[in-house]
Tab-separated table of C-alpha atoms in Angstrom:
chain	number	residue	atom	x	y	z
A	294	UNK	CA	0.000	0.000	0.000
A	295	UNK	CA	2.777	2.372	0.869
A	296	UNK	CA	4.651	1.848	-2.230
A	297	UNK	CA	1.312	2.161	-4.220
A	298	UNK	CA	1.318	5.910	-2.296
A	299	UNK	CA	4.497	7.049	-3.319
A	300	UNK	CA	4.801	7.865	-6.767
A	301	UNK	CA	0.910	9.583	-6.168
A	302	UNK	CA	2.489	12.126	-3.792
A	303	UNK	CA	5.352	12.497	-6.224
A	304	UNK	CA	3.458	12.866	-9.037
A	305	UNK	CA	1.382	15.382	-7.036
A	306	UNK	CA	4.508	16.795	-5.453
A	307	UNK	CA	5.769	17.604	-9.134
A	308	UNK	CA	2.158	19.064	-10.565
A	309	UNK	CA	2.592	21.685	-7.396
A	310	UNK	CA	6.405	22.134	-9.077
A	311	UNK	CA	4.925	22.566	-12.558
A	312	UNK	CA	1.790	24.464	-10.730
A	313	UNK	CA	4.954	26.627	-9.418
A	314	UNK	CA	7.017	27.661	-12.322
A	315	UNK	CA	3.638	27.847	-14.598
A	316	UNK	CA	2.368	30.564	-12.265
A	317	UNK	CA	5.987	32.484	-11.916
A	318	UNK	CA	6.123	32.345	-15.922
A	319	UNK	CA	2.902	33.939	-16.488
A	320	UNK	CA	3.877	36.680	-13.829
A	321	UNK	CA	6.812	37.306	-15.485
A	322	UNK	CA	5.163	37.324	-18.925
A	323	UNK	CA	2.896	40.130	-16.931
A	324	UNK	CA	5.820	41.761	-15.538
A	325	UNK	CA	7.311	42.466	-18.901
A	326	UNK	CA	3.924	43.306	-20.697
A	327	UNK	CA	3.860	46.204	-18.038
A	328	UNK	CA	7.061	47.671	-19.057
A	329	UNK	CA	5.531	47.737	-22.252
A	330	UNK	CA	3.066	49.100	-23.955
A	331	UNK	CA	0.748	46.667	-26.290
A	332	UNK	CA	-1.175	47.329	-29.727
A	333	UNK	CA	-4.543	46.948	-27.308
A	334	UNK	CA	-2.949	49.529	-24.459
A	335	UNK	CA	-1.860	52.189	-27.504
A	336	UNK	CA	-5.989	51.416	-29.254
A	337	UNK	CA	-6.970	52.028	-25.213
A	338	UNK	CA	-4.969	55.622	-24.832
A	339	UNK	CA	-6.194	56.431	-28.698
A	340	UNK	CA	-9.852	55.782	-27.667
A	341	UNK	CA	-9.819	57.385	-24.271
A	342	UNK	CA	-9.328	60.723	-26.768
A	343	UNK	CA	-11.266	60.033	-29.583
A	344	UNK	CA	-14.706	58.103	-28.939
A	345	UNK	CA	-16.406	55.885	-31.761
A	346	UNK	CA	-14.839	53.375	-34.735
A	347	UNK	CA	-11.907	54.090	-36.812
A	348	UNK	CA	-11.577	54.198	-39.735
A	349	UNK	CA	-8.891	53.210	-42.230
A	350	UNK	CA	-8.033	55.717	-44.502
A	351	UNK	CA	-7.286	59.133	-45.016
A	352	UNK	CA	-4.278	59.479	-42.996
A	353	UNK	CA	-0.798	59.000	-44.077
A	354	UNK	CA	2.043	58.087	-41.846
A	355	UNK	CA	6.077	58.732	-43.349
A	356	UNK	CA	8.628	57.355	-41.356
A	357	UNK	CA	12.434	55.401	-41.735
A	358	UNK	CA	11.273	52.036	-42.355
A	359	UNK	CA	14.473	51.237	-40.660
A	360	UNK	CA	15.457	53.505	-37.481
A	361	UNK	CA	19.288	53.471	-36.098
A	362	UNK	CA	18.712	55.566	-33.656
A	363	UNK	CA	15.596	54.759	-31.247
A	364	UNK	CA	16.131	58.757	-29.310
A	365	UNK	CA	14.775	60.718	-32.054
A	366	UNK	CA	12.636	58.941	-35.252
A	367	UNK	CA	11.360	61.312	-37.676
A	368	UNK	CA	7.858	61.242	-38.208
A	369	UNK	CA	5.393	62.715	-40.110
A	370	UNK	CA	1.353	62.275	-40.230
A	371	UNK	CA	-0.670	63.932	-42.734
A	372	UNK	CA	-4.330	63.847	-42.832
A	373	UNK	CA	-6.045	64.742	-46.505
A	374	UNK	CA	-8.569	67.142	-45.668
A	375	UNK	CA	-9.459	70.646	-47.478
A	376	UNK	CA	-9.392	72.163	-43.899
A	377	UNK	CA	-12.441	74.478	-44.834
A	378	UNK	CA	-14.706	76.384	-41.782
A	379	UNK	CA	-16.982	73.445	-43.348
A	380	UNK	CA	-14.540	70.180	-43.246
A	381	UNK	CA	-11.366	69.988	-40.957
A	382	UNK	CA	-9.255	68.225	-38.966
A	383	UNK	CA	-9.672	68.832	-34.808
A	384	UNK	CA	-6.786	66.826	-34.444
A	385	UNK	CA	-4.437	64.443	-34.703
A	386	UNK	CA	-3.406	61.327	-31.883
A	387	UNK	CA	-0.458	59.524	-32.221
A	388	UNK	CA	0.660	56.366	-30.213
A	389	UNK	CA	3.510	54.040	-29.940
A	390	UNK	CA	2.964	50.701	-28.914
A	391	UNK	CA	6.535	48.984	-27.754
A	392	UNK	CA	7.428	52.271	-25.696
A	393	UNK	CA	6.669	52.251	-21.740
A	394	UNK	CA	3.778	54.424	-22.168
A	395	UNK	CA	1.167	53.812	-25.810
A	396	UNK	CA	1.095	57.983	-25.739
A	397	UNK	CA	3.229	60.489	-27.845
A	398	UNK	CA	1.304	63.796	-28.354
A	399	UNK	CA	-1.985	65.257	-30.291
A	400	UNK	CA	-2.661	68.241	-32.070
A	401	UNK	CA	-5.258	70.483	-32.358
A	402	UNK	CA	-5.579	72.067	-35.470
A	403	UNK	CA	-7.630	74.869	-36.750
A	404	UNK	CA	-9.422	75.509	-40.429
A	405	UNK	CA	-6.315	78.058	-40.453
A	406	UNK	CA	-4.008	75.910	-40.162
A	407	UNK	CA	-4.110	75.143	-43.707
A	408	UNK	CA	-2.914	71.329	-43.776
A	409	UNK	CA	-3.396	68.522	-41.233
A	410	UNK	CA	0.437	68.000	-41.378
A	411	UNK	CA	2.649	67.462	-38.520
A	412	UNK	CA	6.320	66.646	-38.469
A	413	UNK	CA	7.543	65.601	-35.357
A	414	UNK	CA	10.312	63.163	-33.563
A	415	UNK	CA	9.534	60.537	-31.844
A	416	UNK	CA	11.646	57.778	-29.071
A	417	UNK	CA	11.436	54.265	-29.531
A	418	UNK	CA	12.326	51.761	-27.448
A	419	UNK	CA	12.650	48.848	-29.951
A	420	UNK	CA	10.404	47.759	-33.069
A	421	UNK	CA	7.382	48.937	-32.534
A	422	UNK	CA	4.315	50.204	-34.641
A	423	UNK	CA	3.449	53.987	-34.867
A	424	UNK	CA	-0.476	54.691	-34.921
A	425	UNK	CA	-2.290	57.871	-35.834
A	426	UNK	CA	-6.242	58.440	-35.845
A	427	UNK	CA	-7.264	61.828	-37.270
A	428	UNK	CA	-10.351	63.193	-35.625
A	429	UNK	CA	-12.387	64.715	-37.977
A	430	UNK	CA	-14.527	68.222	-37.420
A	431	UNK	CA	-17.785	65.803	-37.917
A	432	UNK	CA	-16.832	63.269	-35.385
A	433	UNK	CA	-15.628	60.748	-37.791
A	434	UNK	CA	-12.247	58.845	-37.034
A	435	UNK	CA	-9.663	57.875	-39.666
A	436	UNK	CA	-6.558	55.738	-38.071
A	437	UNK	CA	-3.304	54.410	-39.908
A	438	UNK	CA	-0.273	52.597	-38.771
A	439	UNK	CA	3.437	52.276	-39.488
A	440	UNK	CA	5.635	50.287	-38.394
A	441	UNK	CA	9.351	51.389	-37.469
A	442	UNK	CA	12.215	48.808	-36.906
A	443	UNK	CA	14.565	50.355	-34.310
A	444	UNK	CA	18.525	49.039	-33.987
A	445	UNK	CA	19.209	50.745	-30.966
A	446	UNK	CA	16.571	51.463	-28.594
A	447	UNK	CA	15.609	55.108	-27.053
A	448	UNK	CA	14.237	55.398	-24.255
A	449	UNK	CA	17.077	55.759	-21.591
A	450	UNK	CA	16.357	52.646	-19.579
B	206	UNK	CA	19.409	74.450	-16.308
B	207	UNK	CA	16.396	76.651	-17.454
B	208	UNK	CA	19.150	79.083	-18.961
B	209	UNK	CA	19.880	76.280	-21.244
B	210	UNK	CA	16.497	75.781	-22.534
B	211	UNK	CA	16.183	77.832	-25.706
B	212	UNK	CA	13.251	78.006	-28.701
B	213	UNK	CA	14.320	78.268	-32.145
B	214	UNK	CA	11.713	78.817	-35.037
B	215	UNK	CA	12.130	79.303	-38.826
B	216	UNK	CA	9.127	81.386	-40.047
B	217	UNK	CA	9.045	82.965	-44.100
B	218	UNK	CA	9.326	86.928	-43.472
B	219	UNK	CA	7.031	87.122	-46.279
B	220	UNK	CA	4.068	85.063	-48.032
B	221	UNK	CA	1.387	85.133	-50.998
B	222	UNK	CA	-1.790	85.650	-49.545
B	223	UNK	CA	-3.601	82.393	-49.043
B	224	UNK	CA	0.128	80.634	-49.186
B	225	UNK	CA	0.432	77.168	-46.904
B	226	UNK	CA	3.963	78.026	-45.299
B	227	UNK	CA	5.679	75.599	-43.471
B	228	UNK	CA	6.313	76.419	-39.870
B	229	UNK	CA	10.004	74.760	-37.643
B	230	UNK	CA	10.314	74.940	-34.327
B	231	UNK	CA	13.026	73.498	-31.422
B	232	UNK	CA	13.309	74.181	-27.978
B	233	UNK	CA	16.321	72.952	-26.875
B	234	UNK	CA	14.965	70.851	-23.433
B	235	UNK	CA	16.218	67.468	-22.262
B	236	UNK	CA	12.683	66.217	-22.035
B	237	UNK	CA	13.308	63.887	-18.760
B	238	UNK	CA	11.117	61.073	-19.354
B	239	UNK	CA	10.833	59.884	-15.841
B	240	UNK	CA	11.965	56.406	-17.459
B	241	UNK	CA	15.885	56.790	-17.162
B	242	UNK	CA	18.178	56.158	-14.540
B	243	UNK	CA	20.853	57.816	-13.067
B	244	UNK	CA	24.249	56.429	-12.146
B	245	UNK	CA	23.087	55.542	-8.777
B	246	UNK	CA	20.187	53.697	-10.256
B	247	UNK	CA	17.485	55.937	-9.441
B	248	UNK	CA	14.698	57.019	-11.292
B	249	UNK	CA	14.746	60.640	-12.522
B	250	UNK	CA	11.377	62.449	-12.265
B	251	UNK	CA	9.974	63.153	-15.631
B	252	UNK	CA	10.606	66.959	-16.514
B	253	UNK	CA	9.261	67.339	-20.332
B	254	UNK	CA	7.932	70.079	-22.467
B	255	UNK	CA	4.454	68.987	-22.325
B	256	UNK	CA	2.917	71.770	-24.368
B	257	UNK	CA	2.918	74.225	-27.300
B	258	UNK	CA	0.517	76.489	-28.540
B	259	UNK	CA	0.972	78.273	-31.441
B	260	UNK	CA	-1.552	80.891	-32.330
B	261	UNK	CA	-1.550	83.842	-35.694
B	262	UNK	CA	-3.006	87.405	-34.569
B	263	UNK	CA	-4.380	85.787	-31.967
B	264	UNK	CA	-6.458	82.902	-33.514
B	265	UNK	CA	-4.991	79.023	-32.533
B	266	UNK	CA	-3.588	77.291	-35.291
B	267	UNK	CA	-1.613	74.402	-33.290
B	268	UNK	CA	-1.867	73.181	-29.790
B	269	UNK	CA	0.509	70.213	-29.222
B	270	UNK	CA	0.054	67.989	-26.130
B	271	UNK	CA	3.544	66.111	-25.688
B	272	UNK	CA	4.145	62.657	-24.053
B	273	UNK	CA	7.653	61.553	-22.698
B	274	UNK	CA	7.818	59.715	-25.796
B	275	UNK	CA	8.799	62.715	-27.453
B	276	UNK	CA	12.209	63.071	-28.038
B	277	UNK	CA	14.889	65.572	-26.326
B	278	UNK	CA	14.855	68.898	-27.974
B	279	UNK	CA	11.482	68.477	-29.459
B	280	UNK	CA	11.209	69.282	-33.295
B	281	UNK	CA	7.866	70.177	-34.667
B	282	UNK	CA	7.365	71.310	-38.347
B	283	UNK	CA	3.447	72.482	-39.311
B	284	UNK	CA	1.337	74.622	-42.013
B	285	UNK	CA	-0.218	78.083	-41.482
B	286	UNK	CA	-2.779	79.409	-43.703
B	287	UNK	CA	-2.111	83.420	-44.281
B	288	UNK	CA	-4.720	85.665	-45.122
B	289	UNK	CA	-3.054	88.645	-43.865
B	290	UNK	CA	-0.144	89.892	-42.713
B	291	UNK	CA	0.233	89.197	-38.837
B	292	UNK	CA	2.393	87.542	-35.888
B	293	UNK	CA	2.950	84.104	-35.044
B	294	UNK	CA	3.168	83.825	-31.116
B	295	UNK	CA	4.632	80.293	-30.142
B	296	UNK	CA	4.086	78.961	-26.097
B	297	UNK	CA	5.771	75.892	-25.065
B	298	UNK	CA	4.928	74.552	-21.202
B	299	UNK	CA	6.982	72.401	-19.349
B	300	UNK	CA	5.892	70.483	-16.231
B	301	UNK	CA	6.744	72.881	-13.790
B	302	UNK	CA	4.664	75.225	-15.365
B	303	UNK	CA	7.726	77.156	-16.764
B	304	UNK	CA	7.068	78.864	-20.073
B	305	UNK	CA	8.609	80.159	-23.355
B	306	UNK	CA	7.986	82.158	-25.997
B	307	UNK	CA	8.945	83.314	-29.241
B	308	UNK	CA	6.936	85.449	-31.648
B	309	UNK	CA	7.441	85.636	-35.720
B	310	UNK	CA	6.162	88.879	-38.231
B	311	UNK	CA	5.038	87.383	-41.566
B	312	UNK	CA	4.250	90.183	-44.242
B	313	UNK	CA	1.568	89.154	-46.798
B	314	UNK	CA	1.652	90.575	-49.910
């Protein structure tokens, strides 16, 4: 009987083992999803600005397909609008999502500013994709994405 | 370290009326993201340019919000519009609620 009891509270000795490491491995896969932000966390920050669907189209991101340098990626969003009193960009988001924080900046534009065009620089901290949803003067949302392979990461962790 | 922190634009002196022209502008400001370390291994609190607002005799034509992702001297290039003849008056804002300015005359013709 005792030998038939062994290899149970071995077997159940090692599932607690397995129970172990399984548990440590998803809180590190946690841990480092936290240092990071994620395609959903960068849609979550984009949202929490500009409420409703996106749309593809519309906007146009330009940036180094390849990126040496990770402290300072140049960047530039365009939206195609006439920017008329009548039809014009309110503003543009743009996110990040393999940086610590999804966030970068918006801008507010204006019918005088003449062109929904931004040029800007941006820090990555490794490969990531850049996303930009244009909010347009009638509510409607028009998003596009890039993304940027980084060599040498920016963010001065 | 403030004395350090300059803005630089590059504004056309003159313009077509109606003409799109293209707006640069650097201030020269470490952005701190609150991300990096120092030698000792401690955090340094974020310090960053969070804000500029750009505006032409008076009316808002840009208002950037910043995030640390932004990087150190922040470079932003934009459009203006000109009707008229007027002044560009740039505002950045940085955390501590420390501001700069710089101001640009474009004659329409």
């Amino acid at each position: 009987m005792s030998n038939h009891h062994r290899p149970t509270i071995g077997r159940r000795r090692a599932l607690v083992r397995a129970g172990g490491f399984g548990l440590a491995a998803i809180l590190g896969a946690v841990a480092a999803r936290e240092a990071s932000a994620t395609p959903e966390s960068a849609r979550d920050w984009l949202s929490a600005l500009a409420k409703g669907e996106f749309k593809e189209g519309k906007v146009t991101i330009r940036a180094p397909e390849i990126a040496e340098n990770g402290n300072a990626v140049p960047v530039t969003v365009s939206v195609d609008s006439e920017m008329t009193d009548g039809s014009y960009v309110k503003a543009i988001y743009v996110a990040a999502d393999g940086n610590p924080n999804p966030g970068v900046a918006a801008f507010e534009f204006t019918p005088a500013s003449g062109k929904a065009e931004v040029q800007l620089r941006i820090r990555m901290a490794q490969t990531q994709k850049v996303v930009a949803v244009a909010h347009m003067n009638d509510g409607s949302l028009f998003t596009a994405s890039r993304e940027v392979k980084v060599t040498i990461g920016g963010c001065g962790g | 370290m403030s004395d350090d922190i300059k803005p630089r634009i590059r504004v056309p002196a003159t313009a077509k009326k109606g003409e799109l022209v293209e707006i640069k502008t650097l201030i020269t400001h470490p952005m701190e993201s609150g991300q990096r370390r120092d030698s000792e291994g401690k955090l340094v609190p974020r310090l960053i340019v969070n804000r500029l607002d750009v505006t032409y005799n008076g009316k808002p034509v840009l208002a950037a919000t910043l995030e640390p992702a932004i990087s150190a001297n922040p470079y932003m290039a934009f459009f203006v519009r000109v009707e008229e003849s007027g002044t560009l008056n740039f505002t950045w804002t940085d955390d501590n609620k420390q501001t700069w300015t710089a101001e640009a005359k474009i004659q329409v013709s």
